[in-house]
Short mmCIF file of C-alpha atoms and ligand atoms in Angstrom, two decimals:
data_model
loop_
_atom_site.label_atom_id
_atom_site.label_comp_id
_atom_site.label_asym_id
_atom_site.label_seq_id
_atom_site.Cartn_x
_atom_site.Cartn_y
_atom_site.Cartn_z
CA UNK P 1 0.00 0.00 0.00
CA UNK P 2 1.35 3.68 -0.86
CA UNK P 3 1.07 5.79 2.24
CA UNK P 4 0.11 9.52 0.77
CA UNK P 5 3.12 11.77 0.92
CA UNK P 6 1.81 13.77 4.45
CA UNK P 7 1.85 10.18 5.95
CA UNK P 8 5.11 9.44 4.58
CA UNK P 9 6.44 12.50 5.43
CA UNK P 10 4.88 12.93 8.91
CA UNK P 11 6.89 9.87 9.70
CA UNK P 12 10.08 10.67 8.52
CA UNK P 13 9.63 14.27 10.37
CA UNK P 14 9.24 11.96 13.83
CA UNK P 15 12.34 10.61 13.50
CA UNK P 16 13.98 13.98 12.96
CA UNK P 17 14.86 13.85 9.67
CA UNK P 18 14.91 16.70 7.46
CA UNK P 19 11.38 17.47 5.76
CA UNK P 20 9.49 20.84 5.05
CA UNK P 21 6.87 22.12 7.59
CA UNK P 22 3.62 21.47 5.79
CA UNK P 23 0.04 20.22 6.56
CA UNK P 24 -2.66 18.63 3.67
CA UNK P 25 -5.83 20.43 3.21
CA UNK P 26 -9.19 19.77 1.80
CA UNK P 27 -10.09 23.09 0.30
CA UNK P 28 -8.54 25.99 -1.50
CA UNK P 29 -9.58 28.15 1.49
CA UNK P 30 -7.46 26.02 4.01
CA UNK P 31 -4.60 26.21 1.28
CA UNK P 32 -4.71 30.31 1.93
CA UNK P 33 -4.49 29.64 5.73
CA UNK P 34 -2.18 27.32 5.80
CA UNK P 35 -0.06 29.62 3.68
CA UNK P 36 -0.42 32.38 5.80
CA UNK P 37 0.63 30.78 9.09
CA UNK P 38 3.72 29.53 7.38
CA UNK P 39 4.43 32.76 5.97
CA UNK P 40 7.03 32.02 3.43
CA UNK P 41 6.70 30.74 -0.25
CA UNK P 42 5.37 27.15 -0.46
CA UNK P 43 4.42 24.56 -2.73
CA UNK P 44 0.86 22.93 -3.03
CA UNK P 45 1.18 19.52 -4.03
CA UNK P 46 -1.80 16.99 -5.21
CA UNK P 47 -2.25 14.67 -2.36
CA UNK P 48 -2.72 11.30 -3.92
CA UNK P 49 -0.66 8.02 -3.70
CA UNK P 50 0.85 8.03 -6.48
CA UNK P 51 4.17 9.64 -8.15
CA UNK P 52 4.81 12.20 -11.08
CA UNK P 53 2.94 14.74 -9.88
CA UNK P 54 5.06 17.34 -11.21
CA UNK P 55 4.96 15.94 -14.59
CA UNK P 56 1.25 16.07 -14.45
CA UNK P 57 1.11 20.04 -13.37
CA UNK P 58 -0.35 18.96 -9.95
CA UNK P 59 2.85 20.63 -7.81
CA UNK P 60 2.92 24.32 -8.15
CA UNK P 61 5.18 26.86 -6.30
CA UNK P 62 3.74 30.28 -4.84
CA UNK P 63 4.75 33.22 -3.69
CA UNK P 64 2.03 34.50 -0.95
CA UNK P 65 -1.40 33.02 0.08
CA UNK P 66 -3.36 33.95 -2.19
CA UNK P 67 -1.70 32.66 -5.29
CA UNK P 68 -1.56 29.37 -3.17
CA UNK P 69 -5.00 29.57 -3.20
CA UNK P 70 -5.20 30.14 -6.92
CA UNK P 71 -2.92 27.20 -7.29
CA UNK P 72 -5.47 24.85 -5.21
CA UNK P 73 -7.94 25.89 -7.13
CA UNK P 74 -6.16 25.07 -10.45
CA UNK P 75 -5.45 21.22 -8.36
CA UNK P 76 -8.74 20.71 -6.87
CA UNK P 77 -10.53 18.19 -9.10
CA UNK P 78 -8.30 17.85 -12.01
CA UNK P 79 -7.40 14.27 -12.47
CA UNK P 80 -3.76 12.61 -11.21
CA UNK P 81 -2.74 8.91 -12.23
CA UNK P 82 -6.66 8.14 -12.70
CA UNK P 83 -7.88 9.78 -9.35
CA UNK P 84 -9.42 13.27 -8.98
CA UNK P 85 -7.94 15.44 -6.61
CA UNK P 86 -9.64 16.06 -3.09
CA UNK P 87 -7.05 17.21 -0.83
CA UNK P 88 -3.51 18.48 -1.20
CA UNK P 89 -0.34 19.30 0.64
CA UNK P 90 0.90 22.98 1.98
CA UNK P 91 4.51 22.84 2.66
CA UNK P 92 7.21 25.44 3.25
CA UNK P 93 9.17 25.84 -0.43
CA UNK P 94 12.95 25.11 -0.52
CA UNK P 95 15.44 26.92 -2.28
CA UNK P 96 16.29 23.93 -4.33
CA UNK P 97 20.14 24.16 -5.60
CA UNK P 98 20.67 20.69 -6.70
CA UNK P 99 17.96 17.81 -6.89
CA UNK P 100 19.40 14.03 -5.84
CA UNK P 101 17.71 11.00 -6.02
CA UNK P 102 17.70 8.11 -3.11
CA UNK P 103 15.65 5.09 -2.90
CA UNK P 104 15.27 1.86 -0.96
CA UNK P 105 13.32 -1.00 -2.38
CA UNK P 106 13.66 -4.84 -2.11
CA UNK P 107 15.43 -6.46 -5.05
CA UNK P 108 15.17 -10.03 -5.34
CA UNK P 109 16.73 -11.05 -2.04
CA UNK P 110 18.08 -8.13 -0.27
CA UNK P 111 17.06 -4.75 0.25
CA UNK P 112 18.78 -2.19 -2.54
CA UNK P 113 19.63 1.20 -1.98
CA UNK P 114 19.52 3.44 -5.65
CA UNK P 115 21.03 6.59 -5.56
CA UNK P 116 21.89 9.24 -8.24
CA UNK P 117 23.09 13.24 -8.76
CA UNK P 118 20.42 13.11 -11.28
CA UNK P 119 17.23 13.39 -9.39
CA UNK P 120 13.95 14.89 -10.20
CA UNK P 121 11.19 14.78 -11.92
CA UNK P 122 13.50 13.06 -15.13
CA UNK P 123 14.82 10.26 -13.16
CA UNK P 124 12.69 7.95 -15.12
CA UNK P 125 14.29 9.25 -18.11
CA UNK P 126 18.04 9.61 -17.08
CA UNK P 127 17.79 5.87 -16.04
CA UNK P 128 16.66 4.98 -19.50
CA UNK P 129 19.13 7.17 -21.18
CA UNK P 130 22.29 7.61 -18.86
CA UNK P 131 22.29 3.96 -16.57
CA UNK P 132 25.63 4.92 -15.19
CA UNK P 133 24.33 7.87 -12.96
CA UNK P 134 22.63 5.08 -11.26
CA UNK P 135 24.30 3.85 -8.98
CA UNK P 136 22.45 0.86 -6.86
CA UNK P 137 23.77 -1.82 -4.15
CA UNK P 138 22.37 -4.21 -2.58
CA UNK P 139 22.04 -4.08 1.76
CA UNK P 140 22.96 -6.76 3.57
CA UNK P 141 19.64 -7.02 5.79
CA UNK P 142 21.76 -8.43 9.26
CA UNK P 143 23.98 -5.68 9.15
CA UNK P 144 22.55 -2.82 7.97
CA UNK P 145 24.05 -0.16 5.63
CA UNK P 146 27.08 1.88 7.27
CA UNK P 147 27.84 5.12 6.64
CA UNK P 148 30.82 4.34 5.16
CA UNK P 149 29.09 2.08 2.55
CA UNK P 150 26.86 5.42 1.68
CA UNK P 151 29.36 7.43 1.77
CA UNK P 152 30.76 5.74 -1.26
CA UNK P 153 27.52 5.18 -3.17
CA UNK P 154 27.69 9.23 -3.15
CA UNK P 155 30.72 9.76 -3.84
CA UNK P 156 30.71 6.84 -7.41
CA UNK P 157 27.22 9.22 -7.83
CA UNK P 158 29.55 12.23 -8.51
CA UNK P 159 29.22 14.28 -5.00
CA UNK P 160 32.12 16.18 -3.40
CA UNK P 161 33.28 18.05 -0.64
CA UNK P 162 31.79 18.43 3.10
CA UNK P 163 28.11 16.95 1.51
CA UNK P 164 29.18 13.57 1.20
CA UNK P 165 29.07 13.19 5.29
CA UNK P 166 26.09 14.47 5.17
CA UNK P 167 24.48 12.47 2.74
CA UNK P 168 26.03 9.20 4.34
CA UNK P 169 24.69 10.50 8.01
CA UNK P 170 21.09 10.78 6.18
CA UNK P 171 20.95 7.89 4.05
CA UNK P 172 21.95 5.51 6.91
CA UNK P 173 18.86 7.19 9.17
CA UNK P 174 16.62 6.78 5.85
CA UNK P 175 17.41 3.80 5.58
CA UNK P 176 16.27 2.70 9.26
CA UNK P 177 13.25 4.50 8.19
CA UNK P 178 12.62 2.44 6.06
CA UNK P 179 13.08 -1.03 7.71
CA UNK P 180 11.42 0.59 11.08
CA UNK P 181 8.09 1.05 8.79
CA UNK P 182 8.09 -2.41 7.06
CA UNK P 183 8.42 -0.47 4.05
CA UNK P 184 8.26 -2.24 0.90
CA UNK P 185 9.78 1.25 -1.03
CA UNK P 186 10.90 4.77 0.21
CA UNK P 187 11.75 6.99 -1.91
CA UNK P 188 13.03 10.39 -1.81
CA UNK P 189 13.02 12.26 -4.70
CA UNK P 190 14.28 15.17 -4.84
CA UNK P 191 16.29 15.04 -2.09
CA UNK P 192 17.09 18.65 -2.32
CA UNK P 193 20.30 20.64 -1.40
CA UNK P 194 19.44 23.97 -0.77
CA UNK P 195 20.95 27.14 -1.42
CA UNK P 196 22.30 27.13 1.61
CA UNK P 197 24.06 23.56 1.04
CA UNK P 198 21.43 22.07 3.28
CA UNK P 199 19.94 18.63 2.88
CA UNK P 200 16.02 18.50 2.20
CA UNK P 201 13.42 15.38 2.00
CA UNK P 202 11.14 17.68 -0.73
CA UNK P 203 9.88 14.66 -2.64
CA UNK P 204 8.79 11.67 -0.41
CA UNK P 205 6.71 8.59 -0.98
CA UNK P 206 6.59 5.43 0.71
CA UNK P 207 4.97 2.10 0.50
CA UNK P 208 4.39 -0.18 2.89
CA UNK P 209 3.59 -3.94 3.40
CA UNK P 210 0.02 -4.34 4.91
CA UNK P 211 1.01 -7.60 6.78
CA UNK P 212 2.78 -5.01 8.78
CA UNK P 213 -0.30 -3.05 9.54
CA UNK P 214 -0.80 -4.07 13.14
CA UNK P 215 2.58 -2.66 14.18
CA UNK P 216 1.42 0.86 12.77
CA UNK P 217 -2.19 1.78 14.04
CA UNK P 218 -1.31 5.20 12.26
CA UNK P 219 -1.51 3.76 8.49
CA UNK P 220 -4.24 1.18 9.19
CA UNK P 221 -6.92 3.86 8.58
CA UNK P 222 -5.72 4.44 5.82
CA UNK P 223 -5.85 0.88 4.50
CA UNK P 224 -9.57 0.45 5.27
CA UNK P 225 -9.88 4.34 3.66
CA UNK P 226 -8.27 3.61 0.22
CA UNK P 227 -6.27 0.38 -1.44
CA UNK P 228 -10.00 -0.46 -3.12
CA UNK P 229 -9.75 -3.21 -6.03
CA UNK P 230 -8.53 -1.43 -9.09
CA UNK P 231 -8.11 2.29 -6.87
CA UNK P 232 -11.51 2.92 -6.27
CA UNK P 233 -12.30 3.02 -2.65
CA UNK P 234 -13.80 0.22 -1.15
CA UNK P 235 -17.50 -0.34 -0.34
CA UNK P 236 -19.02 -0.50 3.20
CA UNK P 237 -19.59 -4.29 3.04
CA UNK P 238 -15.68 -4.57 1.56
CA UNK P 239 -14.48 -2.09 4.65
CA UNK P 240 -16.41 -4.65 7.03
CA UNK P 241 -14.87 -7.75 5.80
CA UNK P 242 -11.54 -5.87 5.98
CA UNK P 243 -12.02 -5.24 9.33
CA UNK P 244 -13.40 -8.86 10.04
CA UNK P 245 -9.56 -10.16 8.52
CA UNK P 246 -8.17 -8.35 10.30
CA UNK P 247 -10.02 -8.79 13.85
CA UNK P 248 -10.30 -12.36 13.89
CA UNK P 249 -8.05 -15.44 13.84
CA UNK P 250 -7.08 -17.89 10.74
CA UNK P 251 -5.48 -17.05 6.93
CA UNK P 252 -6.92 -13.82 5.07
CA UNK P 253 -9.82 -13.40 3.49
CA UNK P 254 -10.91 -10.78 0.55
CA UNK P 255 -14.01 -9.95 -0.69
CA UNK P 256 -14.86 -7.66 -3.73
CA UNK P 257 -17.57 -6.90 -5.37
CA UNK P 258 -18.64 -6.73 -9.07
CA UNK P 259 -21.52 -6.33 -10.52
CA UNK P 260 -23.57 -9.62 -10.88
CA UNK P 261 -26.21 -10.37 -8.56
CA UNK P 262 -24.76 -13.94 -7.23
CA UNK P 263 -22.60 -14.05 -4.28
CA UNK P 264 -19.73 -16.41 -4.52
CA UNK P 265 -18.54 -17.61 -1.34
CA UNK P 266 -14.98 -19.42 -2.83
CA UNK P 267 -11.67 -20.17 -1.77
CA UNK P 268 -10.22 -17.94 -4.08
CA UNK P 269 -7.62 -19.65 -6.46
CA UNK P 270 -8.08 -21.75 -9.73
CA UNK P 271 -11.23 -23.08 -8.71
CA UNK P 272 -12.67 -19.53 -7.37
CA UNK P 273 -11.55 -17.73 -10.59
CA UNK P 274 -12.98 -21.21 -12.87
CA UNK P 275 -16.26 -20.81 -11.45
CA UNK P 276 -16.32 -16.96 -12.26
CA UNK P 277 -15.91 -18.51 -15.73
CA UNK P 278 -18.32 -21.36 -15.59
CA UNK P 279 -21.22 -18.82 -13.95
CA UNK P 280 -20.47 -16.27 -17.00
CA UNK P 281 -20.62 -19.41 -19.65
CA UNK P 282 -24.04 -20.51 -18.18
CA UNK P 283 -25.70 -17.22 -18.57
CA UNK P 284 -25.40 -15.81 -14.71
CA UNK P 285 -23.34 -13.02 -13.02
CA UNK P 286 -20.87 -12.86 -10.17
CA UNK P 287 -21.72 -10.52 -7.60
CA UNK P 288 -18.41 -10.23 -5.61
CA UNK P 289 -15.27 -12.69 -5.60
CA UNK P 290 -14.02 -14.10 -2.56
CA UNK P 291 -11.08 -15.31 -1.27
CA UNK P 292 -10.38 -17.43 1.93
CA UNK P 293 -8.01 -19.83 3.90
CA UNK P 294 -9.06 -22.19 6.75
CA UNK P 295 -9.66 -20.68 9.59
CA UNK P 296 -10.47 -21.91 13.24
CA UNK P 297 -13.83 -20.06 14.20
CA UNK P 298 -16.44 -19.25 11.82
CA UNK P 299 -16.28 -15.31 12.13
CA UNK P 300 -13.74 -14.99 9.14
CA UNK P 301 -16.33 -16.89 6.10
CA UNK P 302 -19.25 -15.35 8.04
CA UNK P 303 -18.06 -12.08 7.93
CA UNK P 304 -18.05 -12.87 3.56
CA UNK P 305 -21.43 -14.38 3.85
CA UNK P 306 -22.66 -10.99 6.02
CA UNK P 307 -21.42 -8.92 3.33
CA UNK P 308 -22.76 -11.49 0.37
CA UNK P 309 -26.21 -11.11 1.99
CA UNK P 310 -25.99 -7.47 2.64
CA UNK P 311 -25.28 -6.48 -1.03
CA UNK P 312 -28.37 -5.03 -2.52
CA UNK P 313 -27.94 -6.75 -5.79
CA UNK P 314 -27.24 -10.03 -4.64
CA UNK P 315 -30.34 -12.88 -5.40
CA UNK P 316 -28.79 -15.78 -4.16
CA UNK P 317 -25.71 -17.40 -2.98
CA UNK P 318 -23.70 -20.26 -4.32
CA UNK P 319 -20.76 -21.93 -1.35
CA UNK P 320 -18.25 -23.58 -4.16
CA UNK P 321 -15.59 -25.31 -2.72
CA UNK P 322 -12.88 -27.11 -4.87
CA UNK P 323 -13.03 -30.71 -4.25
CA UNK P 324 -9.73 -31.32 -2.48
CA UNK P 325 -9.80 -28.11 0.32
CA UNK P 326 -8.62 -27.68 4.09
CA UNK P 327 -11.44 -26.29 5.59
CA UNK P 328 -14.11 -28.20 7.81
CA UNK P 329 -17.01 -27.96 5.73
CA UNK P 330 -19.50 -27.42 9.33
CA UNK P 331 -17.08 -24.59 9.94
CA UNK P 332 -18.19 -23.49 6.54
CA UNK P 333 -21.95 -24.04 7.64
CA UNK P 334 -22.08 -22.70 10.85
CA UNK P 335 -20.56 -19.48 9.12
CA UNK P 336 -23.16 -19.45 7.10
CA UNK P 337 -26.14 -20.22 9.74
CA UNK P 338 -25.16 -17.20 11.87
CA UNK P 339 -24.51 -15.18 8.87
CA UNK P 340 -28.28 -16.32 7.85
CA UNK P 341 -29.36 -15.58 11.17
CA UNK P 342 -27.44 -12.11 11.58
CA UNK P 343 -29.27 -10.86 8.41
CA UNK P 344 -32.20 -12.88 8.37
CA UNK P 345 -32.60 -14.74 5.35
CA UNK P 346 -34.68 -17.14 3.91
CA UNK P 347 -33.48 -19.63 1.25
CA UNK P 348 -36.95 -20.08 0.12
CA UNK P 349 -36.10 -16.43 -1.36
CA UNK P 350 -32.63 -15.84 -1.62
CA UNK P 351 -31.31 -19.31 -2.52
CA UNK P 352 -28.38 -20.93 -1.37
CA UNK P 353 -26.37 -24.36 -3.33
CA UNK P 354 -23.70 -25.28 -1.20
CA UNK P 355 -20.90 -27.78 -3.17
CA UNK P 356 -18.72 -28.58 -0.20
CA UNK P 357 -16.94 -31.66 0.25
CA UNK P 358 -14.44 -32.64 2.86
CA UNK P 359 -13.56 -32.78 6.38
CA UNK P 360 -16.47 -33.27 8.73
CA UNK P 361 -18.92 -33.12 5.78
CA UNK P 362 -21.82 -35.28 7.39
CA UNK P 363 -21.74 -32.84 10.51
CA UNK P 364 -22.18 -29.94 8.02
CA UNK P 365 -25.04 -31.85 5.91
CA UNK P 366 -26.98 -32.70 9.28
CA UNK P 367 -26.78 -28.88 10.09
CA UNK P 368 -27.89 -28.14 6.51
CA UNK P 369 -30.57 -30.75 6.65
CA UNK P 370 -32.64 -28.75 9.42
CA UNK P 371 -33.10 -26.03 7.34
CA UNK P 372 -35.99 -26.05 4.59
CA UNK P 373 -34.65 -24.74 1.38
CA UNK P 374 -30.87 -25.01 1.02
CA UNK P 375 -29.55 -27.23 -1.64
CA UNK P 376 -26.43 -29.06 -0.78
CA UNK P 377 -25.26 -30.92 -3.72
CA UNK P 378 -24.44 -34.66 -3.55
CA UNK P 379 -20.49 -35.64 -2.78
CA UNK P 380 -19.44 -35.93 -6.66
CA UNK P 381 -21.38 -33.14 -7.82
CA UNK P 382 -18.83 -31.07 -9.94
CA UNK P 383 -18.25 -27.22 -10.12
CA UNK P 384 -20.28 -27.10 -13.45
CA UNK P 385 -23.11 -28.83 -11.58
CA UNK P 386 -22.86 -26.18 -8.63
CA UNK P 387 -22.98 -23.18 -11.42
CA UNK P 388 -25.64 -24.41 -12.91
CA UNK P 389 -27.99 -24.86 -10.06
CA UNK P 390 -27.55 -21.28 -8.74
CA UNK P 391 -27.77 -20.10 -11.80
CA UNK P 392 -31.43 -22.00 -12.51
CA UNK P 393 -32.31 -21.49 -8.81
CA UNK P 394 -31.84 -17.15 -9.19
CA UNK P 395 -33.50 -17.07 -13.01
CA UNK P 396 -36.48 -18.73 -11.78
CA UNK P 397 -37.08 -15.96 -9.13
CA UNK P 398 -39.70 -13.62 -10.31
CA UNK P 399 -38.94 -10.76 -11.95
CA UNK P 400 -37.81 -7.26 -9.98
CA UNK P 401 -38.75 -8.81 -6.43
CA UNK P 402 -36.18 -8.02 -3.64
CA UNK P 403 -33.66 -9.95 -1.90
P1 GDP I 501 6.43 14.17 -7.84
O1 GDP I 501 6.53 14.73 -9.23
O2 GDP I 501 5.10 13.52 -7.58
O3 GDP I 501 7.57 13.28 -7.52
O4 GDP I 501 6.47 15.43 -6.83
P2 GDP I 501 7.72 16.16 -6.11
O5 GDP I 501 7.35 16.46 -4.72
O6 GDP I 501 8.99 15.44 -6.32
O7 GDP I 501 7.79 17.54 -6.89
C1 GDP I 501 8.12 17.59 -8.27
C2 GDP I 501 9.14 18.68 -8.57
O8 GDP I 501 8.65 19.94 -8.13
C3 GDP I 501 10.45 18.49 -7.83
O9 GDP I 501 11.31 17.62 -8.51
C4 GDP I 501 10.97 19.92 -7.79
O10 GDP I 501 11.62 20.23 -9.01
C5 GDP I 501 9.71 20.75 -7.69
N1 GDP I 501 9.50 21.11 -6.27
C6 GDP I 501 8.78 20.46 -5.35
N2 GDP I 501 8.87 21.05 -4.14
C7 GDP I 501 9.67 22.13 -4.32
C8 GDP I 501 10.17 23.16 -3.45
O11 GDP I 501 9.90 23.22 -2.26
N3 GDP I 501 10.98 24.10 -4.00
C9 GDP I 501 11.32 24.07 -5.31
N4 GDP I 501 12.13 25.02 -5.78
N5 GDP I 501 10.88 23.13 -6.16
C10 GDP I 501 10.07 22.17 -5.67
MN1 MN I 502 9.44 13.43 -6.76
#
């Protein structure tokens, strides 16, 4: 997940690194405020999680408030990397004399530090065009990287004089930074030196690994906020199961929506994505995907089957298991009893096919068995058998009547 650059930065600032004083704002009103109380020249910068900004005219530099107000306004809802723009970033403007480039991302084993003279926003381009002012090693992860190991990256990059130190001292803290976060990628760009032959963190984005998110509270609000399936933001039902994963025990579980109107409650892999296929090949369409792992109480598959019955468009539900799977299918059907009793559905009207095979399967079919209207398919019933019952069971419902 990308944290947005006030994240990013707000956590380098609280290790005391070098960044600009700035705040994000949600209005071209706050922009003028913001300004004012840090009376200098600043720069208003799209807030959005993604990179190029410059190139896309979405960081502009101003003199006084007011033009930083006319520069929000010129930011506000124009479009950056697919999203529209509904917030930005104030910050205090540096007086850039040279722009560097540092980064630290994982390679294929180790973590690799990139640095070059050549930063800015035509790093893309120099890397393309002049590989040499790249200059990239790999960290060992047990040791660390020592200052005089980035001391020398510097100085192949080209730097001289009393700024080498300097830039060893801060890449060395960067990089702690950026193991400290469970950062996938940080990268700082430009890393400015000013006029005054200070260092700056002016450009800063970072990205993080989400099975990290319970040792940083801070970005988990962000996770349920944004990271939606394709970068729209997620639903309510989505946030929910998000919040389910992540609350109780057993391997992860993912639920998106599309826009069918038959919930899939699958384990995800080959035999999930097949029966996507199978449902679209018999005429019927997928209201969500799912995705789930074993897991010892029923809260996690409940928590999909909530959602799945919760989702105005969904008509019924089909439980498609692959043949050889890990979970105990009563798990699976108590999940879905206190699902069914949580949002009080009636199979008679919403049907259900369950094609679940496996451990403890005659528990789940005696559970199953007490309820009028589910259909739980024979043991040797295949996937195309389960697709086609749901997708007979929801056509013959009549016409326009609600879940
Ligand atoms: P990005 O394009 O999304 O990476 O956004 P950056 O924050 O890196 O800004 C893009 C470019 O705007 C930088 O490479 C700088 O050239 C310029 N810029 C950003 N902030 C400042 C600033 O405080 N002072 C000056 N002089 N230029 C800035
Ligand atoms: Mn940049």
């Amino acid at each position: 997940m990308k944290l947005t650059e006030d994240l990013s930065k707000l956590w380098l600032k609280g290790r005391g690194l070098p960044v600009p004083e700035g705040l994000p704002a949600d209005g071209p009103e706050e922009v003028e405020k913001i300004a004012r109380k840090l009376g200098s020249r600043v720069v208003v910068k799209a807030l959005v999680a993604a990179g190029r900004r410059g190139k896309a005219g979405a960081v502009q530099l101003a003199n006084d408030p007011s033009s930083a107000r006319a520069a929000a306004e010129r930011i506000f809802g124009s479009n950056v990397a697919g999203r529209n723009i509904e917030r930005v970033y104030v910050e205090h403007a540096v007086d850039i004399a040279e722009e560097l480039y540092l980064s630290f991302a994982f390679g294929t084993i180790s973590p690799q530090v990139v640095v070059s003279r050549l930063g800015g926003v035509d790093i893309e381009e120099t890397a393309a065009s002049n590989p040499a002012a790249i200059i990239t090693c790999e960290i060992d992860p047990q040791r660390g990287l020592a200052a005089w190991q980035a001391a020398d990256l510097w100085d192949r990059a080209g730097v001289q004089g009393a700024l080498v130190p300097k830039l060893a001292a801060l890449t060395v803290e960067l990089y702690r930074a950026f193991r400290d976060a469970d950062a996938l990628m940080l990268e700082v760009n430009p890393l400015a030196v000013t006029t005054g032959l200070e260092l700056s963190i002016v450009g800063a984005m970072m990205e993080i690994d989400e099975n990290a998110l319970f040792r940083h509270a801070e970005w988990e609000r962000m996770a349920l906020e944004d990271a939606g399936p394709g970068g729209r933001p997620l639903n309510e039902r989505e946030r929910d199961v998000k919040i389910a994963d992540k609350r109780y025990p057993g391997g992860a579980i993912r639920y998106t929506e599309l826009d069918g109107n038959i919930g899939l409650l699958v384990s995800g892999g080959g035999a999930g994505l097949l029966q996507h296929d199978l449902m679209l090949a018999a005429g019927g369409r997928p209201a969500n995907h799912s995705d789930t792992s074993p897991s010892p109480t029923p809260e996690k598959p409940a928590a999909i089957l909530e959602a799945i019955f919760s989702n105005p468009n969904a008509r019924g539900l089909l439980i498609g298991y692959n043949y050889l799977q890990l979970a105990p299918c009563d798990l699976v059907i108590q999940a879905l009893l206190l699902a069914m009793e949580r949002c009080k559905v009636d199979p008679r009207r919403f049907p259900i096919v369950i094609r679940l095979f496996g451990p403890n399967e005659a528990e789940a079919r005696r559970l199953v068995s007490r309820i009028p209207g589910i259909r739980y398919l024979p043991n040797g019933a295949s996937l195309a058998d389960g697709i086609g019952e749901i997708v007979a069971a929801v056509n013959r419902l009549p016409q326009g009547t609600p879940a």
